[in-house]
Every structure is written in C-alpha cells, then in structure tokens.
CSV table of C-alpha atoms in Angstrom, one decimal:
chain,number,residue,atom,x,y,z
A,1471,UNK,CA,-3.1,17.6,-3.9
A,1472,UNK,CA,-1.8,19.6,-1.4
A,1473,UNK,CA,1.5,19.1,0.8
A,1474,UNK,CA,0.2,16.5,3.6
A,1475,UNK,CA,-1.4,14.5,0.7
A,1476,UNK,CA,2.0,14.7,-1.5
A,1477,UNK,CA,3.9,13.1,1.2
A,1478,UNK,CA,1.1,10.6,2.4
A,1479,UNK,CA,1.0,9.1,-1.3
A,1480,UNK,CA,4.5,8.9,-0.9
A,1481,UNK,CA,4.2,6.9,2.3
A,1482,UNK,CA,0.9,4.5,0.0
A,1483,UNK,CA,3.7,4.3,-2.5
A,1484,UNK,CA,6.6,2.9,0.0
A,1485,UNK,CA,4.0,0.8,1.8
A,1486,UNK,CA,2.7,-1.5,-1.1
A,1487,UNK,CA,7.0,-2.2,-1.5
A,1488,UNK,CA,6.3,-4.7,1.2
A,1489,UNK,CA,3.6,-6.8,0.0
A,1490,UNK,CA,3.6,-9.9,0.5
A,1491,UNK,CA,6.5,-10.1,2.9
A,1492,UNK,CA,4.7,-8.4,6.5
A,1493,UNK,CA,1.8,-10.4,7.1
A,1494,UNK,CA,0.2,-10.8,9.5
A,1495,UNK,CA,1.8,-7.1,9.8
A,1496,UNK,CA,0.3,-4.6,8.2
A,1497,UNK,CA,2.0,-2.7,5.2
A,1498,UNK,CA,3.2,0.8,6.1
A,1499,UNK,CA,5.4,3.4,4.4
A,1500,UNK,CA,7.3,6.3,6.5
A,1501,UNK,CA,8.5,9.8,5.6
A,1502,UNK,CA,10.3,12.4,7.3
A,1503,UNK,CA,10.0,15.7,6.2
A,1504,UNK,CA,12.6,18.5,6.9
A,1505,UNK,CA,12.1,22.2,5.3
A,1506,UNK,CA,9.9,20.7,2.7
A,1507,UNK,CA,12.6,18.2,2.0
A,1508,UNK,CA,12.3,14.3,2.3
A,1509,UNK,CA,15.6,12.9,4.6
A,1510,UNK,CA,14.4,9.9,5.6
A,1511,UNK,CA,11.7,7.1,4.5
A,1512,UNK,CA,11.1,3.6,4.7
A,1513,UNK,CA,8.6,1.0,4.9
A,1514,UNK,CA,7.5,-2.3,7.0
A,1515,UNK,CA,10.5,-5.2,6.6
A,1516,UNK,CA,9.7,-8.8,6.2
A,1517,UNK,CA,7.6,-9.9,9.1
A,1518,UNK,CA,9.7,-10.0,11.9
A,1519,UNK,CA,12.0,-6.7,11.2
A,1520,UNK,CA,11.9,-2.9,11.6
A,1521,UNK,CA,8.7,-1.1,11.6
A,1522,UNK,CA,8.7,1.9,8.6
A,1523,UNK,CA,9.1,4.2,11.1
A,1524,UNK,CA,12.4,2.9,12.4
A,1525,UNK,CA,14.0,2.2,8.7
A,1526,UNK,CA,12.6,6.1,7.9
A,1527,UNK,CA,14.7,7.3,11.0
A,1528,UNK,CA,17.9,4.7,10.0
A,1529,UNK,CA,17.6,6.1,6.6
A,1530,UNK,CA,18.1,9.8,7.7
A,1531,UNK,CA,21.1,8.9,10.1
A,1532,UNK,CA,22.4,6.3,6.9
A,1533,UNK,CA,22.8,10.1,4.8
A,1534,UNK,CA,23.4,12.6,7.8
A,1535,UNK,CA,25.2,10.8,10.3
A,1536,UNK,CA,23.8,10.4,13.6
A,1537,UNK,CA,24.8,13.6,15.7
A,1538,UNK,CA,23.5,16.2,12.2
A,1539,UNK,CA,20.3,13.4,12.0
A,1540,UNK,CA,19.1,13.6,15.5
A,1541,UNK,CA,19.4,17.6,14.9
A,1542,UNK,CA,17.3,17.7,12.2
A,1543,UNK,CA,14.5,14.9,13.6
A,1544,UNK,CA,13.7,17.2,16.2
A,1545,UNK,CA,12.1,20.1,13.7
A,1546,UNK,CA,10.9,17.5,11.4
A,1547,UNK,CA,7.6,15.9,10.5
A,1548,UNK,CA,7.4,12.1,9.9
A,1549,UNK,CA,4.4,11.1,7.9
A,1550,UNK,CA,3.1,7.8,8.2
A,1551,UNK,CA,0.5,5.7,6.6
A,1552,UNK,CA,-0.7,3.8,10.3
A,1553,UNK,CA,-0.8,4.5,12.8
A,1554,UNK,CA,2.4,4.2,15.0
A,1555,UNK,CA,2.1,1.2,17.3
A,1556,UNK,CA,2.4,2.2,21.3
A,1557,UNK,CA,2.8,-2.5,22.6
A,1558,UNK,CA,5.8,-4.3,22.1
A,1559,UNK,CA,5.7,-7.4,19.3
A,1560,UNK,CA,8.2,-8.3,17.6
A,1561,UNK,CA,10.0,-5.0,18.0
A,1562,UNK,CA,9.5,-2.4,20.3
A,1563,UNK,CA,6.8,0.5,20.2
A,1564,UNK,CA,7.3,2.8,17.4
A,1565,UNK,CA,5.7,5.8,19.5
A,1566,UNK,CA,8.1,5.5,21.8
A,1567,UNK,CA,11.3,5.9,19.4
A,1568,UNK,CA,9.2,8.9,17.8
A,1569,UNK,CA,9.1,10.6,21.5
A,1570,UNK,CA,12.4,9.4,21.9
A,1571,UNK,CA,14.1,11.3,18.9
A,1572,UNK,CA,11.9,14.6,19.7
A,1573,UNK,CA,9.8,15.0,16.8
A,1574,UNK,CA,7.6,17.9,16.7
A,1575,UNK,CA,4.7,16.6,14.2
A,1576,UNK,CA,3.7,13.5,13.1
A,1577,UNK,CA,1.4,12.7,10.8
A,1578,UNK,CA,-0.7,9.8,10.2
A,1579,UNK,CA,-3.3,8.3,7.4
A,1580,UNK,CA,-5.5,6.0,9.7
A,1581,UNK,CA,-5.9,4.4,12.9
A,1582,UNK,CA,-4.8,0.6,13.3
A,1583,UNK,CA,-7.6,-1.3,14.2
A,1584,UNK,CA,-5.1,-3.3,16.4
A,1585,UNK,CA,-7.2,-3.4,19.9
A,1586,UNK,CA,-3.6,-3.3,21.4
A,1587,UNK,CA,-3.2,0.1,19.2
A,1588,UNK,CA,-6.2,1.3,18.3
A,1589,UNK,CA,-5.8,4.9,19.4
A,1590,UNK,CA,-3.1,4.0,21.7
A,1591,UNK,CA,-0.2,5.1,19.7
A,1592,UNK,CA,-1.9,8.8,19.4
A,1593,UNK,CA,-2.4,9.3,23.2
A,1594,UNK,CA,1.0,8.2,23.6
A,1595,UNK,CA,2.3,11.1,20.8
A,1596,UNK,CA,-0.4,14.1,22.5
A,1597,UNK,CA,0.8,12.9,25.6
A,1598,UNK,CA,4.8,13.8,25.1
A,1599,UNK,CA,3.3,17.1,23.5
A,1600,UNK,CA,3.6,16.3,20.2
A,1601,UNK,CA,1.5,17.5,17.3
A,1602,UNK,CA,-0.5,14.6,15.7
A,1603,UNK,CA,-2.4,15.2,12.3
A,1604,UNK,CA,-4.6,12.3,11.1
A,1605,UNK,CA,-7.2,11.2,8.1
A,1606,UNK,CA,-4.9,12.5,5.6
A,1607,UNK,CA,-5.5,10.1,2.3
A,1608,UNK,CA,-7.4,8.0,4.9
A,1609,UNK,CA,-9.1,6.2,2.6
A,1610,UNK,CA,-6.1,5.0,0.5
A,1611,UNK,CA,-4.4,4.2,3.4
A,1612,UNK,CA,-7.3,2.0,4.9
A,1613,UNK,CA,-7.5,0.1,1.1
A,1614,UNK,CA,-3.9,-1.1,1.0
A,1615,UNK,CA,-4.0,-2.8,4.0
A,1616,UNK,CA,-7.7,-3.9,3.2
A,1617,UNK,CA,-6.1,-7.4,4.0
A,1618,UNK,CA,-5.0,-6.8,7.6
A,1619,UNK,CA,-8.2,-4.6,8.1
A,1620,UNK,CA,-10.5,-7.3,7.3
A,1621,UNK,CA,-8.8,-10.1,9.6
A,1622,UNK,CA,-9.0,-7.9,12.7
A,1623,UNK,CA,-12.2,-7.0,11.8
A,1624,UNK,CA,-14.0,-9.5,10.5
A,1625,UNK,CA,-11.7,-12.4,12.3
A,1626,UNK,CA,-11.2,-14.0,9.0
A,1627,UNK,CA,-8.8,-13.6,6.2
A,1628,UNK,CA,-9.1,-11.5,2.9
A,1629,UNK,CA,-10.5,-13.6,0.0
A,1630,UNK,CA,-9.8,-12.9,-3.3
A,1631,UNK,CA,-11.8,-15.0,-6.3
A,1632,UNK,CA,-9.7,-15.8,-9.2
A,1633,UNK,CA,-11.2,-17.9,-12.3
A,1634,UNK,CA,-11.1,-17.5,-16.6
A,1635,UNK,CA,-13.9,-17.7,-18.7
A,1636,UNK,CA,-14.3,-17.8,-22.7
A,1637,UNK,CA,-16.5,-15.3,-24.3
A,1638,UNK,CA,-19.5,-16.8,-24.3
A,1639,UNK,CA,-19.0,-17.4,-20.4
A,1640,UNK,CA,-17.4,-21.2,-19.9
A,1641,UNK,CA,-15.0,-22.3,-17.2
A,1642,UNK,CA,-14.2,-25.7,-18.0
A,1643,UNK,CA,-15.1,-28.2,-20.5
A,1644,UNK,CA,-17.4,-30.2,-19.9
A,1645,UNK,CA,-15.2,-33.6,-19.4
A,1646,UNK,CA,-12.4,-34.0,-17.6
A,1647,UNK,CA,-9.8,-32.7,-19.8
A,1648,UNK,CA,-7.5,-29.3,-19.2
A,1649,UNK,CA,-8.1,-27.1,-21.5
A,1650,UNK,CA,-6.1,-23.6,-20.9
A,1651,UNK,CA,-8.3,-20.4,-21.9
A,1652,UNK,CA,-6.2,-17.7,-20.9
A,1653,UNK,CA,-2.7,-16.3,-22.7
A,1654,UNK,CA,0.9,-16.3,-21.0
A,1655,UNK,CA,0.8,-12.9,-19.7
A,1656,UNK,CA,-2.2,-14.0,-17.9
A,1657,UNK,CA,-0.7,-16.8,-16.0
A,1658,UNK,CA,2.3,-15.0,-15.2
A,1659,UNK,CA,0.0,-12.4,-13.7
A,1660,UNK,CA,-1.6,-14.9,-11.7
A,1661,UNK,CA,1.6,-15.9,-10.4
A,1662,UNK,CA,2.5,-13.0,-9.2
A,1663,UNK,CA,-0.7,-12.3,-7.6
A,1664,UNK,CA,0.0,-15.7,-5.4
A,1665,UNK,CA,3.2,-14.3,-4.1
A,1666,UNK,CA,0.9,-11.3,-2.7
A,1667,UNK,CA,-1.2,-13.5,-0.6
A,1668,UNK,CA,-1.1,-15.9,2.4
A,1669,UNK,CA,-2.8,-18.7,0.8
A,1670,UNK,CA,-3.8,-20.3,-2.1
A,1671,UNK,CA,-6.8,-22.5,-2.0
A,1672,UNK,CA,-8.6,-25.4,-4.2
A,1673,UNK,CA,-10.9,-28.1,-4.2
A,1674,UNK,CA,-10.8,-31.6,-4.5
A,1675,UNK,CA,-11.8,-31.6,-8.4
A,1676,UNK,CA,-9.2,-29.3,-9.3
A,1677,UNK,CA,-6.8,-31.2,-7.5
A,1678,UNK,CA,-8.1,-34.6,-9.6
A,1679,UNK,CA,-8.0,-33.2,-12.7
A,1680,UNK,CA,-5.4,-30.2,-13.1
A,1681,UNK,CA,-2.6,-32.2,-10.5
A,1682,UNK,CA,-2.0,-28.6,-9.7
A,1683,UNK,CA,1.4,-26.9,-7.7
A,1684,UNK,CA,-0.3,-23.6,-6.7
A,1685,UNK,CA,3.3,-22.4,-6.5
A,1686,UNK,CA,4.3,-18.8,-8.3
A,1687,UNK,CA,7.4,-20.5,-10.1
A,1688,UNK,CA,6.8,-17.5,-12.7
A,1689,UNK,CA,7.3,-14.4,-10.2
A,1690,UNK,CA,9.4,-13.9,-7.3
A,1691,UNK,CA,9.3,-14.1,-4.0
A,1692,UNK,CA,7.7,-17.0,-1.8
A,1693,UNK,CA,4.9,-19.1,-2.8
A,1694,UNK,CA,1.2,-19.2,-0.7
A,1695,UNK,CA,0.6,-21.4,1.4
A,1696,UNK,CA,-1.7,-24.4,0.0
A,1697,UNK,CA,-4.7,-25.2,1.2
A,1698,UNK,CA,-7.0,-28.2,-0.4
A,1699,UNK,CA,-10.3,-29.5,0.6
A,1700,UNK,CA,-10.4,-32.8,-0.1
A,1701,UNK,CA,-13.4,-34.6,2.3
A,1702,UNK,CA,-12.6,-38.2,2.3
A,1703,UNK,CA,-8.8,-37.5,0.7
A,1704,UNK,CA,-9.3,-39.0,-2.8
A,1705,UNK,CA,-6.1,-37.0,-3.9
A,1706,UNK,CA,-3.3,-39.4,-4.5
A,1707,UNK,CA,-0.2,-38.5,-2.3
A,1708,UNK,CA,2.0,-38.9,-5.3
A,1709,UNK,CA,0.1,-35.6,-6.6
A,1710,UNK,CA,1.7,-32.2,-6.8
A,1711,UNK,CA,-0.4,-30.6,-3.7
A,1712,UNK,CA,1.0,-33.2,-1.5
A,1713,UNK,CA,4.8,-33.1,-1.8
A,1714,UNK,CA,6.1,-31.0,0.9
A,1715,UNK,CA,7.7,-28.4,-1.0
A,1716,UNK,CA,5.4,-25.7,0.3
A,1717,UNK,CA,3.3,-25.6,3.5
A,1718,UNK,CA,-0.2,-27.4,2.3
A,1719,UNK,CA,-3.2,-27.7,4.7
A,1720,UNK,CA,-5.7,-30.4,3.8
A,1721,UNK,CA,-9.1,-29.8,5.3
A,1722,UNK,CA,-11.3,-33.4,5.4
A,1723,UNK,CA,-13.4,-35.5,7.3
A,1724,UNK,CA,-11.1,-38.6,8.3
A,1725,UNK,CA,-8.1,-37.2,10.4
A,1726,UNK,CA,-6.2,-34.7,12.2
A,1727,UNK,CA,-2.4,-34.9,11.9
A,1728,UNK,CA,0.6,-33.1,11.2
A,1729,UNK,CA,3.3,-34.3,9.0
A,1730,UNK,CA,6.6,-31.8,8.5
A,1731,UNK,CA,5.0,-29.4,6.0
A,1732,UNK,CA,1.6,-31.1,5.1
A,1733,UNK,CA,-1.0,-30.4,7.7
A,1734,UNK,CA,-4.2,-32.5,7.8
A,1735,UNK,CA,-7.8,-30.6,9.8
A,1736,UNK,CA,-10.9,-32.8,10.1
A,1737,UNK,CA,-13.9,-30.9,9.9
A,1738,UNK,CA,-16.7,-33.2,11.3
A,1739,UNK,CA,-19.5,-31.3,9.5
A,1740,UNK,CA,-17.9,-30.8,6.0
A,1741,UNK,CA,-21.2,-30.0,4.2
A,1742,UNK,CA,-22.3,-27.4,6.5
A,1743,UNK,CA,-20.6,-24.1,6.8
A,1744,UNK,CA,-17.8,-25.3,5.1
A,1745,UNK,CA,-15.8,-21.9,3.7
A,1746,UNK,CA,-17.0,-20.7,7.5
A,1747,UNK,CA,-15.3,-23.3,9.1
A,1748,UNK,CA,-12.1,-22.9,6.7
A,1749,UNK,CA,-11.7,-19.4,7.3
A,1750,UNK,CA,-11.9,-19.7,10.6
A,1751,UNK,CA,-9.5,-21.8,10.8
A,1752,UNK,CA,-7.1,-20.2,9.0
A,1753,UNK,CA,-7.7,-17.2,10.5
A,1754,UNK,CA,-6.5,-19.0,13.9
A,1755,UNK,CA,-3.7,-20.1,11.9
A,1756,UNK,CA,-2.9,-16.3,11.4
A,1757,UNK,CA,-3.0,-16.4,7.6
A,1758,UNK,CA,-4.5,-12.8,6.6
A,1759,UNK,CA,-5.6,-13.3,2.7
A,1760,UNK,CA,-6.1,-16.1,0.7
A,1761,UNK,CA,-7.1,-16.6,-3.1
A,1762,UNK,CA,-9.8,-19.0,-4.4
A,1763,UNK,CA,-8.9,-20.6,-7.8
A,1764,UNK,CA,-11.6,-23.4,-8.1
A,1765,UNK,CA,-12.8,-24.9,-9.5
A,1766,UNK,CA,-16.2,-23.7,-10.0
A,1767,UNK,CA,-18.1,-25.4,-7.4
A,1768,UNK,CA,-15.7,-24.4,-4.7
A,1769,UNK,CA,-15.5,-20.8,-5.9
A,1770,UNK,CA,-19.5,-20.7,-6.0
A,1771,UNK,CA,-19.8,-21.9,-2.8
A,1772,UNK,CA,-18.0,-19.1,-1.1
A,1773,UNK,CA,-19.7,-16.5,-3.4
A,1774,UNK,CA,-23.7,-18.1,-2.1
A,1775,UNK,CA,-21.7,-17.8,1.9
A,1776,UNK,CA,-21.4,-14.1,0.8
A,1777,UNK,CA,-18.0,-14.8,1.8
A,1778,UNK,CA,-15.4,-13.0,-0.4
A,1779,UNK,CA,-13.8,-9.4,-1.0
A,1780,UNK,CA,-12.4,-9.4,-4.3
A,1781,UNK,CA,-12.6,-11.1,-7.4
A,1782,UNK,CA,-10.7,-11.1,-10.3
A,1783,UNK,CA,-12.4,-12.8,-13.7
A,1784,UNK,CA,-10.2,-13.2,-17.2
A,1785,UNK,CA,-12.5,-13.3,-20.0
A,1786,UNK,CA,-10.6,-14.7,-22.8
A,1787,UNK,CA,-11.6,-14.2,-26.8
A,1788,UNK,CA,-11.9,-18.2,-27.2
A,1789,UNK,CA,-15.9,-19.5,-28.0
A,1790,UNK,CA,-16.3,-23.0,-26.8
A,1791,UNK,CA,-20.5,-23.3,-27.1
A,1792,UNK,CA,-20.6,-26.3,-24.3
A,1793,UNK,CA,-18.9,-26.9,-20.9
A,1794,UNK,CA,-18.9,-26.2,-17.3
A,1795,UNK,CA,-21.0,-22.6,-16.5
A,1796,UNK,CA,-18.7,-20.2,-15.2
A,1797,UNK,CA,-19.5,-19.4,-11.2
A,1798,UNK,CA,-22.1,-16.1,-11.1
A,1799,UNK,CA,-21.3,-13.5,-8.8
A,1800,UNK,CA,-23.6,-10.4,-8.0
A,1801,UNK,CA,-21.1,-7.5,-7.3
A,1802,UNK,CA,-20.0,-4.2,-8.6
A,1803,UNK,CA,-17.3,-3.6,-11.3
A,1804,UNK,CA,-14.5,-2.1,-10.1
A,1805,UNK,CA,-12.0,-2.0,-12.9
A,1806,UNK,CA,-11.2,-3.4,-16.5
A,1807,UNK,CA,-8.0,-4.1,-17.8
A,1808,UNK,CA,-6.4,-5.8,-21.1
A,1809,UNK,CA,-4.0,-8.5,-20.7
A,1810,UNK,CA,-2.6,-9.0,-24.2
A,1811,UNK,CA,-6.0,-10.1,-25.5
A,1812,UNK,CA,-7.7,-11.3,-22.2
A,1813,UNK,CA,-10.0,-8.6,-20.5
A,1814,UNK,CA,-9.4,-8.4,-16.3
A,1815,UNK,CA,-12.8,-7.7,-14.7
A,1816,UNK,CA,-12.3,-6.6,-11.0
A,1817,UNK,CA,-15.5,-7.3,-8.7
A,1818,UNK,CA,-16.0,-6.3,-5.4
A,1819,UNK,CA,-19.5,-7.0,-2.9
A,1820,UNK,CA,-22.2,-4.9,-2.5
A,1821,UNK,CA,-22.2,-3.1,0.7
C-alpha cells in the first residue's frame, strides 16, 4: 500500500465513524497531511453539521492554533474519501473553504454522483490552481457509501435482506407460534445493524404473529424508521408497530393520513408492483437504505422484483424437519462468519 492509499484507508476508516447518523448525506472521512504527518482529520457529523472536510481543518486549528494552522494548510494535502461538494446545503461548499485556506493538493477517492456535484467540486479545485489527484482506493470508497450511491442512482433506497434459518433450511414453524432460532449474540447484532439503516421493514404476518418493536433497544444510537405493509390494516392499534414511539409508515389500501409519528400511504394497486411502489415511495420520503426482516413471503417477494442489494442469512445449528421453507435467493456469497454458533452468510446479486 503505498502513501496515497495509507492515508485514503485512513479517510474509509473515519468515514464508516458516521454511520448511521448522515443520511441522506453521504459518509466521508478527511485527512490532512503535512511532511508526511497527519494534523488534521475528521469525518461527516450528524446530518445537518460540518462536512469532514471542515471538522479535518477545525481539528488542525483545535492542536495548532489558528495563525500556525493556516500556515501549515497552505503546503499541506487534504485527502478525502468524496468528492468535495462545490452547492450550498445545509452548509456551505466544501471546495470553497479548501480554495479558501490555500491548499496545494487535494486528494480524493471518488466522484459524488450528486448531479449538483458530480465533477463540479473538481473544476472548482483545477480552477483556483490546485492540484487534484483522484481514484485512489476508488473502489472502497464507492462501497461504503454503497447506500447513498444506490439512491442517486437507482432512485431508490439500499435494501438489505435479513432472515434465520435452521440447518436443514426452515424459517418459521409451520403454525403460528414464535419460535426463536438464532443465539443472543445474534439478535444483538441485528440490532445494531438497524441503528445503521433508514428503515426497517415488515409485513402484515409478522406483525400478527411476532407483535414486533423493530426498535434496536440492544445497541445505541437511534432506531429505523418502521415501515409495515399491512393492505386492509388487520394490525390492532394496540400492537407494538403502532405506538408512536418511533416514526412508522403503514403502506395499505384504505387510507391516506397522517397522525404525529404514524403515517398511513394507500397504494391503490397493492398486488401489483408492490416493493416498486414502496421503494419509491420511500425514496421520495428521502430514506436511503432500509432492511427487510419478513417474514418469508414479504422477503421473497422483493428477492422475485430482483429488488435487493444485500442479504444477510443466520443459519443456526437447530433441526426442526417441518415448517415454513426459508425464502431462496440466487446470488453470490460474499462472506461467512461465526456468531457464537450461528454461521452469517453474506449475499449479494448477480451483476
């Protein structure tokens, strides 16, 4: 790995810090580079707050002080893992504090897709005479923010599969009662993987049966939003999904109406298109990545709508013999990984 790739992985490794806390942003990481010594980084705040670039250069004046800082900006390089953004947001234009403090070199893992960026923020850095490297660890840089990249690209969010299965390949059994297949460290993982994303999704069946709270009550940070499709709204209202505690969207056929944090969407033709539709429509709603947990009709019908990026299967060491099929997906395998004595498979699509 040579030195532009040392510091970008650096940059990958601040980045993912700010998972789960940027969206609809993207999730970017900043270094800045004098005599082959780090004196500033950073990565993206909470949606809302300083770009990476900005907390990199706040971080160099926190140490230095701002008269020695601005000195040593302007023979530095900052490294970053997006490009800089050259339109004013939420904050101002990240180019134009780069010009601003003289830097002589930036460098930068991939282009934002952003139309509103999308090569923009590299004119703007040529154009002031500055010396712009990019593609370094492009590839990395383009997977961590597979989630932003895949809502401005395919104007829909990123969907990630979730769902357990016993050894000899059941997902339920086959009446209506729970039965838990995977261990502890399982759920918890699960947890945390809903603080990651936007949205949390289930089906009507699920909702019936497990009176599920989608919530990540066993990891920090904030919990998905909650999304439930539930075509002629057979769940009770006294059921977990439906108590306001956490922003829940209820896609059906009867009505459209907002009520503080539980938001009703009629679909009119629920039976056709539907994960289309719902993706859509969340994707208007700006929510960037969302993860499927059933049950296993909802989770198959997404996977026949070829609709899905990621999926993540525990494959516990319990035997049942009878009970609900587990959903079949045709994709390549990624990655395989004990938890305690569940196996993680990670899918992804075939290109």
């Amino acid at each position: 790995m040579d030195k532009h790739e040392r510091y970008m992985q650096r940059c990958l490794d601040l980045a993912v810090l700010g998972i789960g806390t940027v969206a609809p942003n993207p999730m970017v990481g900043a270094v800045i580079v004098y005599d082959d010594t780090i004196i500033g980084e950073g990565y993206t705040s909470p949606y809302g707050g300083p770009h990476a670039e900005v907390n990199a250069v706040q971080s160099a004046i926190t140490t230095y002080g701002i008269e020695k800082a601005r000195r040593l900006l302007t023979n530095s390089t900052i490294y970053v893992s997006l490009e800089p953004c050259a339109h004013f947001g939420k904050t101002p234009p990240c180019a134009d504090m780069l010009i601003a403090y003289g830097f002589p070199k930036v460098v930068i893992g991939c282009l934002d897709p952003f139309s509103k960026v999308n090569g923009l923020g590299v004119e703007k850095l040529e154009s002031a005479g500055i010396t712009v490297v990019k593609g370094i660890l492009e590839k990395e840089c383009q997977f961590i923010n597979r989630r932003f990249f895949t809502q401005i690209n395919n104007n829909r969010p990123y969907v990630v599969l979730k769902w357990a299965e016993t050894e000899d390949g059941y997902f339920a059994p086959a009446d209506t009662a729970q039965r838990w297949i995977t261990n502890a460290a399982s759920k918890q993982l699960v947890h945390k993987w809903r603080s990651e994303e936007d949205a949390i999704l289930v089906g009507r069946n699920t909702a019936l049966i497990d009176n599920p709270s989608l919530t990540n009550r066993y990891w920090k940070g904030k919990s998905p939003k909650r999304i439930l499709l539930d075509r002629d709204l057979d769940v009770p209202s006294d059921y977990h999904l439906l108590d306001q505690s956490t922003e829940t969207i209820v896609f059906n056929t009867i009505k459209s109406e907002w009520n503080l944090n539980l938001k009703y969407i009629e679909i009119e033709n629920f039976d056709l298109y539907l994960p289309q539709s719902v993706l859509y429509q969340l994707y208007l709603m700006d929510v960037q990545s969302i993860l499927i947990e059933g049950g296993a009709k909802t989770l198959q019908m997404f996977i026949n709508a070829g609709l899905w990026d990621e999926a993540r299967i525990f494959v516990s060491e319990e035997t049942w013999g009878a009970g609900l099929v587990s959903p079949k997906i045709d994709g390549i395998l990624d990655g395989k990984l004990n938890v305690s004595n569940d196996q993680l498979l990670i899918y992804h699509p075939i290109l």
